[in-house]
mmCIF file of C-alpha atoms and ligand atoms in Angstrom:
data_model
loop_
_atom_site.group_PDB
_atom_site.id
_atom_site.type_symbol
_atom_site.label_atom_id
_atom_site.label_comp_id
_atom_site.label_asym_id
_atom_site.label_seq_id
_atom_site.Cartn_x
_atom_site.Cartn_y
_atom_site.Cartn_z
ATOM 1 C CA MET S 30 20.464 3.377 -19.286
ATOM 2 C CA SER S 31 17.258 5.139 -20.229
ATOM 3 C CA THR S 32 13.685 3.987 -20.691
ATOM 4 C CA THR S 33 10.455 5.629 -21.713
ATOM 5 C CA ALA S 34 7.236 5.722 -19.698
ATOM 6 C CA THR S 35 4.200 3.841 -20.927
ATOM 7 C CA ALA S 36 0.796 3.352 -19.400
ATOM 8 C CA ALA S 37 0.139 -0.333 -19.948
ATOM 9 C CA PRO S 38 -3.019 -1.810 -18.457
ATOM 10 C CA PHE S 39 -3.231 -3.490 -15.098
ATOM 11 C CA ARG S 40 -5.705 -6.221 -14.203
ATOM 12 C CA PHE S 41 -6.816 -8.176 -11.164
ATOM 13 C CA PHE S 42 -5.073 -11.424 -10.192
ATOM 14 C CA ASP S 43 -6.434 -13.891 -7.628
ATOM 15 C CA SER S 44 -3.585 -15.227 -5.573
ATOM 16 C CA ARG S 45 -2.725 -17.032 -2.352
ATOM 17 C CA VAL S 46 0.076 -17.013 0.147
ATOM 18 C CA VAL S 47 2.485 -19.850 -0.642
ATOM 19 C CA ARG S 48 5.015 -19.300 2.143
ATOM 20 C CA THR S 49 6.376 -16.651 4.509
ATOM 21 C CA ARG S 50 9.908 -16.020 5.688
ATOM 22 C CA ARG S 51 11.157 -13.580 8.291
ATOM 23 C CA LEU S 52 14.045 -11.564 6.774
ATOM 24 C CA GLY S 53 14.854 -9.591 9.912
ATOM 25 C CA PRO S 54 13.177 -7.980 12.916
ATOM 26 C CA SER S 55 11.271 -5.483 10.732
ATOM 27 C CA THR S 56 10.515 -7.395 7.546
ATOM 28 C CA ILE S 57 8.614 -10.470 6.438
ATOM 29 C CA ARG S 58 8.813 -11.851 2.895
ATOM 30 C CA ILE S 59 5.504 -13.210 1.661
ATOM 31 C CA THR S 60 5.533 -15.342 -1.477
ATOM 32 C CA PHE S 61 2.311 -15.305 -3.488
ATOM 33 C CA GLY S 62 1.363 -17.958 -6.032
ATOM 34 C CA GLY S 63 -1.536 -19.201 -8.132
ATOM 35 C CA ASP S 64 -2.231 -20.091 -11.767
ATOM 36 C CA SER S 65 -3.434 -16.585 -12.604
ATOM 37 C CA LEU S 66 0.051 -15.179 -11.919
ATOM 38 C CA ALA S 67 1.161 -16.612 -15.290
ATOM 39 C CA GLY S 68 -0.290 -13.400 -16.762
ATOM 40 C CA PHE S 69 1.395 -11.053 -14.255
ATOM 41 C CA ALA S 70 4.281 -9.240 -15.994
ATOM 42 C CA ALA S 71 6.489 -7.324 -13.568
ATOM 43 C CA GLY S 72 8.888 -4.852 -15.138
ATOM 44 C CA GLY S 73 11.514 -5.090 -12.387
ATOM 45 C CA ARG S 74 13.015 -2.037 -10.699
ATOM 46 C CA ASP S 75 10.402 -0.400 -8.432
ATOM 47 C CA GLN S 76 7.396 -2.217 -9.935
ATOM 48 C CA ARG S 77 4.419 -1.281 -7.799
ATOM 49 C CA PHE S 78 1.011 -2.908 -7.602
ATOM 50 C CA LYS S 79 -2.103 -2.717 -5.448
ATOM 51 C CA LEU S 80 -2.736 -5.419 -2.899
ATOM 52 C CA PHE S 81 -6.270 -6.141 -1.670
ATOM 53 C CA LEU S 82 -6.642 -7.789 1.714
ATOM 54 C CA PRO S 83 -9.579 -9.088 3.755
ATOM 55 C CA HIS S 84 -10.567 -7.505 7.064
ATOM 56 C CA PRO S 85 -9.923 -9.664 10.144
ATOM 57 C CA HIS S 86 -13.595 -10.789 10.175
ATOM 58 C CA GLN S 87 -13.495 -11.900 6.520
ATOM 59 C CA TYR S 88 -11.905 -14.872 4.751
ATOM 60 C CA SER S 89 -11.203 -13.235 1.364
ATOM 61 C CA PRO S 90 -11.019 -9.629 0.095
ATOM 62 C CA VAL S 91 -14.216 -8.069 -1.269
ATOM 63 C CA ILE S 92 -13.666 -6.147 -4.540
ATOM 64 C CA PRO S 93 -15.953 -5.431 -7.495
ATOM 65 C CA THR S 94 -13.585 -7.161 -9.942
ATOM 66 C CA ASP S 95 -16.450 -7.562 -12.435
ATOM 67 C CA ALA S 96 -16.953 -3.768 -12.717
ATOM 68 C CA GLY S 97 -14.302 -3.249 -15.416
ATOM 69 C CA GLU S 98 -13.048 0.336 -15.587
ATOM 70 C CA ASP S 99 -15.578 1.301 -12.899
ATOM 71 C CA TRP S 100 -14.011 -0.886 -10.220
ATOM 72 C CA PHE S 101 -12.485 2.061 -8.337
ATOM 73 C CA ALA S 102 -15.716 4.077 -8.132
ATOM 74 C CA ARG S 103 -17.601 0.954 -7.085
ATOM 75 C CA TRP S 104 -14.958 0.020 -4.488
ATOM 76 C CA ARG S 105 -15.005 3.556 -3.030
ATOM 77 C CA ALA S 106 -18.798 3.519 -2.771
ATOM 78 C CA MET S 107 -18.724 0.342 -0.656
ATOM 79 C CA ASP S 108 -18.825 0.246 3.150
ATOM 80 C CA PRO S 109 -15.178 0.663 4.317
ATOM 81 C CA ALA S 110 -15.767 -2.115 6.848
ATOM 82 C CA VAL S 111 -16.653 -4.492 4.018
ATOM 83 C CA ARG S 112 -14.632 -3.444 0.979
ATOM 84 C CA ALA S 113 -11.128 -4.910 0.787
ATOM 85 C CA VAL S 114 -8.226 -3.028 2.355
ATOM 86 C CA MET S 115 -6.211 -1.625 -0.574
ATOM 87 C CA ARG S 116 -2.487 -0.892 -0.117
ATOM 88 C CA SER S 117 0.519 -0.235 -2.395
ATOM 89 C CA TYR S 118 3.419 -2.676 -2.475
ATOM 90 C CA THR S 119 6.453 -3.490 -4.621
ATOM 91 C CA VAL S 120 7.292 -6.695 -6.448
ATOM 92 C CA ARG S 121 10.560 -7.772 -4.847
ATOM 93 C CA GLU S 122 10.982 -10.609 -7.329
ATOM 94 C CA GLN S 123 8.855 -12.481 -9.845
ATOM 95 C CA ARG S 124 9.625 -16.091 -10.840
ATOM 96 C CA ARG S 125 8.103 -18.438 -13.457
ATOM 97 C CA ASP S 126 7.314 -22.185 -13.289
ATOM 98 C CA PRO S 127 5.822 -22.090 -10.789
ATOM 99 C CA GLY S 128 4.607 -18.495 -11.005
ATOM 100 C CA GLU S 129 5.524 -16.758 -7.758
ATOM 101 C CA LEU S 130 5.864 -13.205 -6.486
ATOM 102 C CA ASP S 131 7.916 -12.171 -3.467
ATOM 103 C CA VAL S 132 6.744 -9.118 -1.559
ATOM 104 C CA ASP S 133 8.667 -7.760 1.434
ATOM 105 C CA PHE S 134 6.415 -6.213 4.088
ATOM 106 C CA ALA S 135 7.820 -3.738 6.606
ATOM 107 C CA LEU S 136 6.165 -4.619 9.904
ATOM 108 C CA HIS S 137 5.094 -1.629 11.970
ATOM 109 C CA GLY S 138 2.719 -3.217 14.449
ATOM 110 C CA ASP S 139 -1.011 -3.794 14.378
ATOM 111 C CA GLY S 140 -1.937 -0.134 13.737
ATOM 112 C CA GLY S 141 -2.002 -0.731 9.988
ATOM 113 C CA PRO S 142 -4.247 -3.411 8.476
ATOM 114 C CA ALA S 143 -1.587 -4.501 5.964
ATOM 115 C CA SER S 144 1.161 -4.765 8.576
ATOM 116 C CA ARG S 145 -1.221 -6.651 10.860
ATOM 117 C CA TRP S 146 -2.271 -9.006 8.049
ATOM 118 C CA ALA S 147 1.336 -9.686 6.986
ATOM 119 C CA ALA S 148 2.443 -10.565 10.505
ATOM 120 C CA ARG S 149 -0.263 -13.263 10.689
ATOM 121 C CA ALA S 150 -0.263 -14.518 7.084
ATOM 122 C CA VAL S 151 -0.180 -18.296 6.568
ATOM 123 C CA PRO S 152 -0.032 -20.448 3.430
ATOM 124 C CA GLY S 153 -3.385 -20.536 1.666
ATOM 125 C CA ASP S 154 -4.524 -17.057 2.693
ATOM 126 C CA PRO S 155 -6.345 -15.477 -0.275
ATOM 127 C CA VAL S 156 -5.493 -12.004 -1.653
ATOM 128 C CA VAL S 157 -6.123 -10.084 -4.863
ATOM 129 C CA LEU S 158 -3.457 -8.135 -6.725
ATOM 130 C CA LEU S 159 -4.006 -5.346 -9.240
ATOM 131 C CA GLY S 160 -0.873 -5.607 -11.334
ATOM 132 C CA PRO S 161 0.687 -5.228 -14.777
ATOM 133 C CA VAL S 162 0.137 -7.410 -17.812
ATOM 134 C CA GLU S 163 3.132 -5.966 -19.696
ATOM 135 C CA PRO S 164 6.667 -5.527 -18.317
ATOM 136 C CA ASP S 165 6.966 -1.971 -19.668
ATOM 137 C CA ASN S 166 4.133 -0.388 -17.708
ATOM 138 C CA GLY S 167 3.143 2.758 -15.839
ATOM 139 C CA GLY S 168 3.829 1.140 -12.452
ATOM 140 C CA VAL S 169 7.591 1.436 -12.923
ATOM 141 C CA ASP S 170 8.888 4.869 -11.920
ATOM 142 C CA PHE S 171 12.670 4.365 -12.027
ATOM 143 C CA ARG S 172 13.418 5.864 -15.454
ATOM 144 C CA PRO S 173 16.789 7.622 -15.750
ATOM 145 C CA PRO S 174 16.784 10.161 -18.579
ATOM 146 C CA PRO S 175 19.213 9.761 -21.497
ATOM 147 C CA GLY S 176 22.644 11.112 -20.587
ATOM 148 C CA THR S 177 22.498 10.068 -16.915
ATOM 149 C CA ASP S 178 26.034 9.552 -15.567
ATOM 150 C CA TRP S 179 25.181 8.291 -12.086
ATOM 151 C CA VAL S 180 22.141 7.528 -9.945
ATOM 152 C CA LEU S 181 21.349 8.453 -6.359
ATOM 153 C CA LEU S 182 18.970 6.069 -4.552
ATOM 154 C CA THR S 183 17.511 6.511 -1.094
ATOM 155 C CA GLY S 184 14.843 4.637 0.820
ATOM 156 C CA ASP S 185 13.645 3.417 4.199
ATOM 157 C CA GLU S 186 12.510 -0.141 4.962
ATOM 158 C CA THR S 187 9.325 0.301 2.869
ATOM 159 C CA ALA S 188 11.380 1.372 -0.157
ATOM 160 C CA LEU S 189 14.108 -1.231 0.374
ATOM 161 C CA PRO S 190 12.354 -3.765 -1.927
ATOM 162 C CA ALA S 191 12.286 -1.141 -4.699
ATOM 163 C CA VAL S 192 15.925 -0.150 -4.137
ATOM 164 C CA ALA S 193 16.859 -3.851 -4.273
ATOM 165 C CA GLY S 194 14.908 -4.252 -7.524
ATOM 166 C CA ILE S 195 16.587 -1.195 -9.056
ATOM 167 C CA LEU S 196 20.064 -2.370 -8.049
ATOM 168 C CA ALA S 197 19.368 -5.823 -9.506
ATOM 169 C CA TRP S 198 18.268 -4.175 -12.781
ATOM 170 C CA LEU S 199 21.117 -1.662 -13.245
ATOM 171 C CA PRO S 200 23.653 -2.557 -15.939
ATOM 172 C CA VAL S 201 27.338 -3.095 -15.306
ATOM 173 C CA THR S 202 28.092 0.372 -16.710
ATOM 174 C CA ALA S 203 25.918 2.155 -14.114
ATOM 175 C CA ARG S 204 27.266 4.035 -11.131
ATOM 176 C CA ALA S 205 25.095 4.339 -8.010
ATOM 177 C CA ARG S 206 25.297 6.020 -4.626
ATOM 178 C CA VAL S 207 22.743 4.496 -2.250
ATOM 179 C CA TRP S 208 21.500 5.382 1.247
ATOM 180 C CA ILE S 209 19.083 3.034 3.034
ATOM 181 C CA GLU S 210 17.600 3.567 6.477
ATOM 182 C CA VAL S 211 16.372 0.559 8.506
ATOM 183 C CA PRO S 212 15.221 0.216 12.134
ATOM 184 C CA HIS S 213 17.736 -2.441 13.272
ATOM 185 C CA ALA S 214 21.207 -3.702 12.322
ATOM 186 C CA ALA S 215 19.703 -7.149 11.657
ATOM 187 C CA ASP S 216 17.486 -5.615 8.930
ATOM 188 C CA VAL S 217 20.520 -5.019 6.692
ATOM 189 C CA GLN S 218 20.365 -7.215 3.582
ATOM 190 C CA ASP S 219 22.690 -8.342 0.846
ATOM 191 C CA LEU S 220 21.771 -6.367 -2.310
ATOM 192 C CA PRO S 221 23.233 -8.003 -5.423
ATOM 193 C CA THR S 222 24.028 -5.682 -8.358
ATOM 194 C CA ARG S 223 26.284 -5.598 -11.409
ATOM 195 C CA ALA S 224 26.581 -1.817 -11.113
ATOM 196 C CA GLU S 225 29.379 0.026 -9.366
ATOM 197 C CA ALA S 226 27.353 0.772 -6.242
ATOM 198 C CA GLU S 227 28.368 2.367 -2.979
ATOM 199 C CA ILE S 228 25.717 1.439 -0.405
ATOM 200 C CA THR S 229 25.438 3.178 2.973
ATOM 201 C CA TRP S 230 23.176 1.630 5.619
ATOM 202 C CA LEU S 231 21.786 3.925 8.307
ATOM 203 C CA VAL S 232 20.498 2.013 11.334
ATOM 204 C CA ARG S 233 17.921 3.916 13.370
ATOM 205 C CA GLU S 234 18.593 2.014 16.614
ATOM 206 C CA ASP S 235 22.235 3.191 16.629
ATOM 207 C CA ALA S 236 22.835 5.814 19.297
ATOM 208 C CA HIS S 237 24.323 8.304 16.820
ATOM 209 C CA ALA S 238 22.172 7.381 13.840
ATOM 210 C CA GLU S 239 22.095 9.934 11.035
ATOM 211 C CA THR S 240 18.970 10.491 8.961
ATOM 212 C CA ILE S 241 19.171 10.006 5.204
ATOM 213 C CA VAL S 242 18.815 13.756 4.690
ATOM 214 C CA ASP S 243 21.790 14.463 6.970
ATOM 215 C CA ALA S 244 23.902 11.732 5.391
ATOM 216 C CA VAL S 245 23.200 12.915 1.834
ATOM 217 C CA ARG S 246 23.742 16.532 2.847
ATOM 218 C CA ALA S 247 27.244 15.610 4.072
ATOM 219 C CA ALA S 248 28.140 13.531 1.008
ATOM 220 C CA ALA S 249 30.402 14.505 -1.885
ATOM 221 C CA PHE S 250 28.791 13.483 -5.168
ATOM 222 C CA PRO S 251 30.475 11.939 -8.214
ATOM 223 C CA PRO S 252 30.925 14.191 -11.266
ATOM 224 C CA GLY S 253 28.478 14.113 -14.178
ATOM 225 C CA ALA S 254 24.706 14.254 -14.654
ATOM 226 C CA PRO S 255 22.783 12.692 -11.749
ATOM 227 C CA TYR S 256 19.390 11.023 -11.636
ATOM 228 C CA ALA S 257 17.810 10.653 -8.192
ATOM 229 C CA TRP S 258 15.159 8.157 -7.115
ATOM 230 C CA ILE S 259 13.979 8.804 -3.562
ATOM 231 C CA ALA S 260 11.188 7.127 -1.605
ATOM 232 C CA GLY S 261 10.123 6.450 1.973
ATOM 233 C CA GLU S 262 8.312 8.505 4.613
ATOM 234 C CA ALA S 263 6.796 11.528 2.871
ATOM 235 C CA GLY S 264 8.320 14.233 5.104
ATOM 236 C CA GLY S 265 11.865 12.949 4.640
ATOM 237 C CA VAL S 266 11.355 12.491 0.907
ATOM 238 C CA ARG S 267 10.183 16.084 0.524
ATOM 239 C CA ALA S 268 13.116 17.445 2.559
ATOM 240 C CA LEU S 269 15.603 15.460 0.518
ATOM 241 C CA ARG S 270 14.128 16.565 -2.786
ATOM 242 C CA ARG S 271 14.332 20.190 -1.661
ATOM 243 C CA HIS S 272 17.991 19.697 -0.770
ATOM 244 C CA LEU S 273 18.850 18.051 -4.102
ATOM 245 C CA VAL S 274 17.006 20.564 -6.283
ATOM 246 C CA GLY S 275 17.481 23.693 -4.166
ATOM 247 C CA GLU S 276 20.991 23.250 -2.765
ATOM 248 C CA ARG S 277 22.695 20.720 -5.051
ATOM 249 C CA GLY S 278 21.312 22.011 -8.350
ATOM 250 C CA PHE S 279 19.689 18.753 -9.507
ATOM 251 C CA ASP S 280 17.386 19.225 -12.499
ATOM 252 C CA ARG S 281 13.928 18.661 -10.989
ATOM 253 C CA ARG S 282 13.023 16.472 -13.994
ATOM 254 C CA ALA S 283 15.886 14.169 -12.975
ATOM 255 C CA VAL S 284 14.424 13.524 -9.511
ATOM 256 C CA THR S 285 11.767 10.827 -9.089
ATOM 257 C CA PHE S 286 10.344 11.120 -5.581
ATOM 258 C CA THR S 287 7.517 9.197 -3.918
ATOM 259 C CA GLY S 288 6.139 9.346 -0.403
ATOM 260 C CA TYR S 289 5.557 5.651 0.346
ATOM 261 C CA TRP S 290 3.752 6.512 3.590
ATOM 262 C CA ARG S 291 3.131 9.550 5.755
ATOM 263 C CA ARG S 292 3.533 9.546 9.512
ATOM 264 C CA GLY S 293 0.149 9.559 11.297
ATOM 265 C CA VAL S 294 -1.870 9.100 8.091
ATOM 266 C CA THR S 295 -3.245 5.833 6.666
ATOM 267 C CA GLU S 296 -2.974 4.995 2.977
ATOM 268 C CA GLU S 297 -6.772 5.144 2.908
ATOM 269 C CA ASP S 298 -6.602 8.804 4.003
ATOM 270 C CA LEU S 299 -3.809 9.594 1.516
ATOM 271 C CA LEU S 300 -5.981 8.175 -1.245
ATOM 272 C CA ALA S 301 -8.946 10.272 -0.094
ATOM 273 C CA GLU S 302 -6.714 13.381 -0.177
ATOM 274 C CA ALA S 303 -5.528 12.536 -3.680
ATOM 275 C CA VAL S 304 -9.086 11.989 -4.919
ATOM 276 C CA ALA S 305 -10.224 15.271 -3.335
ATOM 277 C CA GLY S 306 -7.216 17.096 -4.798
ATOM 278 C CA THR S 307 -6.034 18.207 -1.379
ATOM 279 C CA ALA S 308 -2.706 16.338 -1.310
ATOM 280 C CA ALA S 309 0.231 18.436 -0.035
ATOM 281 C CA ALA S 310 1.781 20.351 -2.918
ATOM 282 C CA ASP S 311 5.329 19.333 -3.825
ATOM 283 C CA ASP S 312 7.271 22.381 -4.872
HETATM 284 C C1 FAD Y 426 4.458 2.757 -4.632
HETATM 285 C C2 FAD Y 426 4.573 2.203 -3.217
HETATM 286 C C3 FAD Y 426 5.242 1.015 -2.991
HETATM 287 C C4 FAD Y 426 5.369 0.502 -1.683
HETATM 288 N N1 FAD Y 426 6.029 -0.678 -1.479
HETATM 289 C C5 FAD Y 426 6.134 -1.198 -0.230
HETATM 290 C C6 FAD Y 426 6.782 -2.458 0.006
HETATM 291 O O1 FAD Y 426 7.220 -3.145 -0.917
HETATM 292 N N2 FAD Y 426 6.887 -2.878 1.300
HETATM 293 C C7 FAD Y 426 6.371 -2.156 2.353
HETATM 294 O O2 FAD Y 426 6.472 -2.582 3.503
HETATM 295 N N3 FAD Y 426 5.719 -0.982 2.153
HETATM 296 C C8 FAD Y 426 5.588 -0.499 0.886
HETATM 297 N N4 FAD Y 426 4.925 0.680 0.685
HETATM 298 C C9 FAD Y 426 4.421 1.402 1.861
HETATM 299 C C10 FAD Y 426 3.078 0.846 2.361
HETATM 300 O O3 FAD Y 426 2.112 0.913 1.338
HETATM 301 C C11 FAD Y 426 2.640 1.712 3.562
HETATM 302 O O4 FAD Y 426 3.542 1.556 4.626
HETATM 303 C C12 FAD Y 426 1.219 1.408 4.021
HETATM 304 O O5 FAD Y 426 0.773 2.512 4.763
HETATM 305 C C13 FAD Y 426 1.111 0.161 4.876
HETATM 306 O O6 FAD Y 426 -0.252 -0.057 5.156
HETATM 307 P P1 FAD Y 426 -0.795 -0.405 6.621
HETATM 308 O O7 FAD Y 426 -2.188 -0.903 6.410
HETATM 309 O O8 FAD Y 426 0.182 -1.295 7.306
HETATM 310 O O9 FAD Y 426 -0.788 0.992 7.379
HETATM 311 P P2 FAD Y 426 -1.841 2.216 7.199
HETATM 312 O O10 FAD Y 426 -3.207 1.805 7.601
HETATM 313 O O11 FAD Y 426 -1.702 2.775 5.819
HETATM 314 O O12 FAD Y 426 -1.274 3.259 8.258
HETATM 315 C C14 FAD Y 426 -1.540 3.116 9.665
HETATM 316 C C15 FAD Y 426 -0.554 3.970 10.443
HETATM 317 O O13 FAD Y 426 0.738 3.396 10.306
HETATM 318 C C16 FAD Y 426 1.666 4.370 9.822
HETATM 319 N N5 FAD Y 426 2.632 3.671 8.964
HETATM 320 C C17 FAD Y 426 2.457 3.191 7.692
HETATM 321 N N6 FAD Y 426 3.550 2.561 7.255
HETATM 322 C C18 FAD Y 426 4.459 2.641 8.277
HETATM 323 C C19 FAD Y 426 5.793 2.176 8.452
HETATM 324 N N7 FAD Y 426 6.432 1.466 7.493
HETATM 325 N N8 FAD Y 426 6.414 2.435 9.628
HETATM 326 C C20 FAD Y 426 5.798 3.118 10.627
HETATM 327 N N9 FAD Y 426 4.514 3.575 10.515
HETATM 328 C C21 FAD Y 426 3.875 3.345 9.357
HETATM 329 C C22 FAD Y 426 0.836 5.412 9.102
HETATM 330 O O14 FAD Y 426 1.477 6.676 9.118
HETATM 331 C C23 FAD Y 426 -0.436 5.407 9.930
HETATM 332 O O15 FAD Y 426 -0.292 6.239 11.057
HETATM 333 C C24 FAD Y 426 4.789 1.206 -0.605
HETATM 334 C C25 FAD Y 426 4.088 2.404 -0.851
HETATM 335 C C26 FAD Y 426 3.974 2.895 -2.132
HETATM 336 C C27 FAD Y 426 3.203 4.180 -2.371
#
C-alpha cells in the first residue's frame, strides 16, 4: 500500500453544472460535466484541483487560460473584483461516458464566495477547473510509505470528500482508524470501503460533542507502523499533528497534514500569505 509522488501537469477544463443534490444540512453535491472532462484524469484518494468561479455580477469565470505557464502571475495581476474566484476542492468521484465529476461542497453561509455560489448553483452554470491530466499526479497527497501497517484518517466536513475517496481506494488488506467531525447528525454519510475500517463520527451539534483532537487523544492505537492523513480547519490540524508527533511518537514523515481552511481567513488571503512566504510555520 505505497505509492510515489509525481508532479504531473494540470490543465484548464471548461465545465458546467449538470445537476445538484443536497446530501445533508451542511453539504451539497455538485456534478460537473462537459466534453473537455474526457481529458481530466483524477487519481482518486484526496485528489485536489482548483475551481474557478464567476463573481455574482458575472456569467462565467474570468481567467487568462491562454497565458500558459504565466496564468497565475496574470491572474494575480488582475482586478480581484474581475478575476475569477479561485478555491481548492476535492474530486469526490469521477465517472466516464458521460464524463462527470462529483464535488461535495460544505456550505458555510454566504460569507465565502464558493459556499455562496454552491448554494445557488443550477444546471448550466459555467465553471473552469484546473485539474490533472494523469492519474498519478502531484495533487494526490495520500501516500502511505512502504511498511505502513495501519492508517489514521481525520477530517471535518471539508475533508470528508477526501476521506471518502481514500477509504474507497484502500485495499482489502488495509487497516484504518477514522475520525470525522460534521456539524449535524444528518450530515453522516455511508462510506464504502474494502479496508478494515473503524469510523467514528463526531457531531458538533451534540451537547457533549468531543473535538477530533480530544477523541484521538483518548484513543488506543493498533500496533505497528502508522501513517496519518489529517485535514480540516488549520488550527485543529496543527494541534493534532503536534499530538501525534510529540506525544504519540509518530514519525513526522509519516504524517500528511493539510489545513483545508483557517477560521477568519479567506482562501484568497491564505494564498497571499503563501506567495509572500509569511504562512504560519508548521513545526
Ligand atoms: C486541498 C483542499 C481540498 C479541499 N476540498 C474541499 C472539498 O472537497 N469540499 C469543501 O467543502 N471544501 C474543501 N476545501 C476547503 C475549501 O477550499 C475552503 O473551505 C474554502 O475556504 C471555501 O471557500 P469560500 O469561498 O466558501 O470561503 P472563503 O472566502 O475562503 O472564506 C470566507 C470565510 O469563511 C470561513 N470558512 C471557509 N470555509 C469554511 C467552512 N467550511 N466552515 C466555516 N467557515 C469557513 C473562512 O475562515 C473565512 O472566514 C478544500 C481545501 C483544500 C486546501
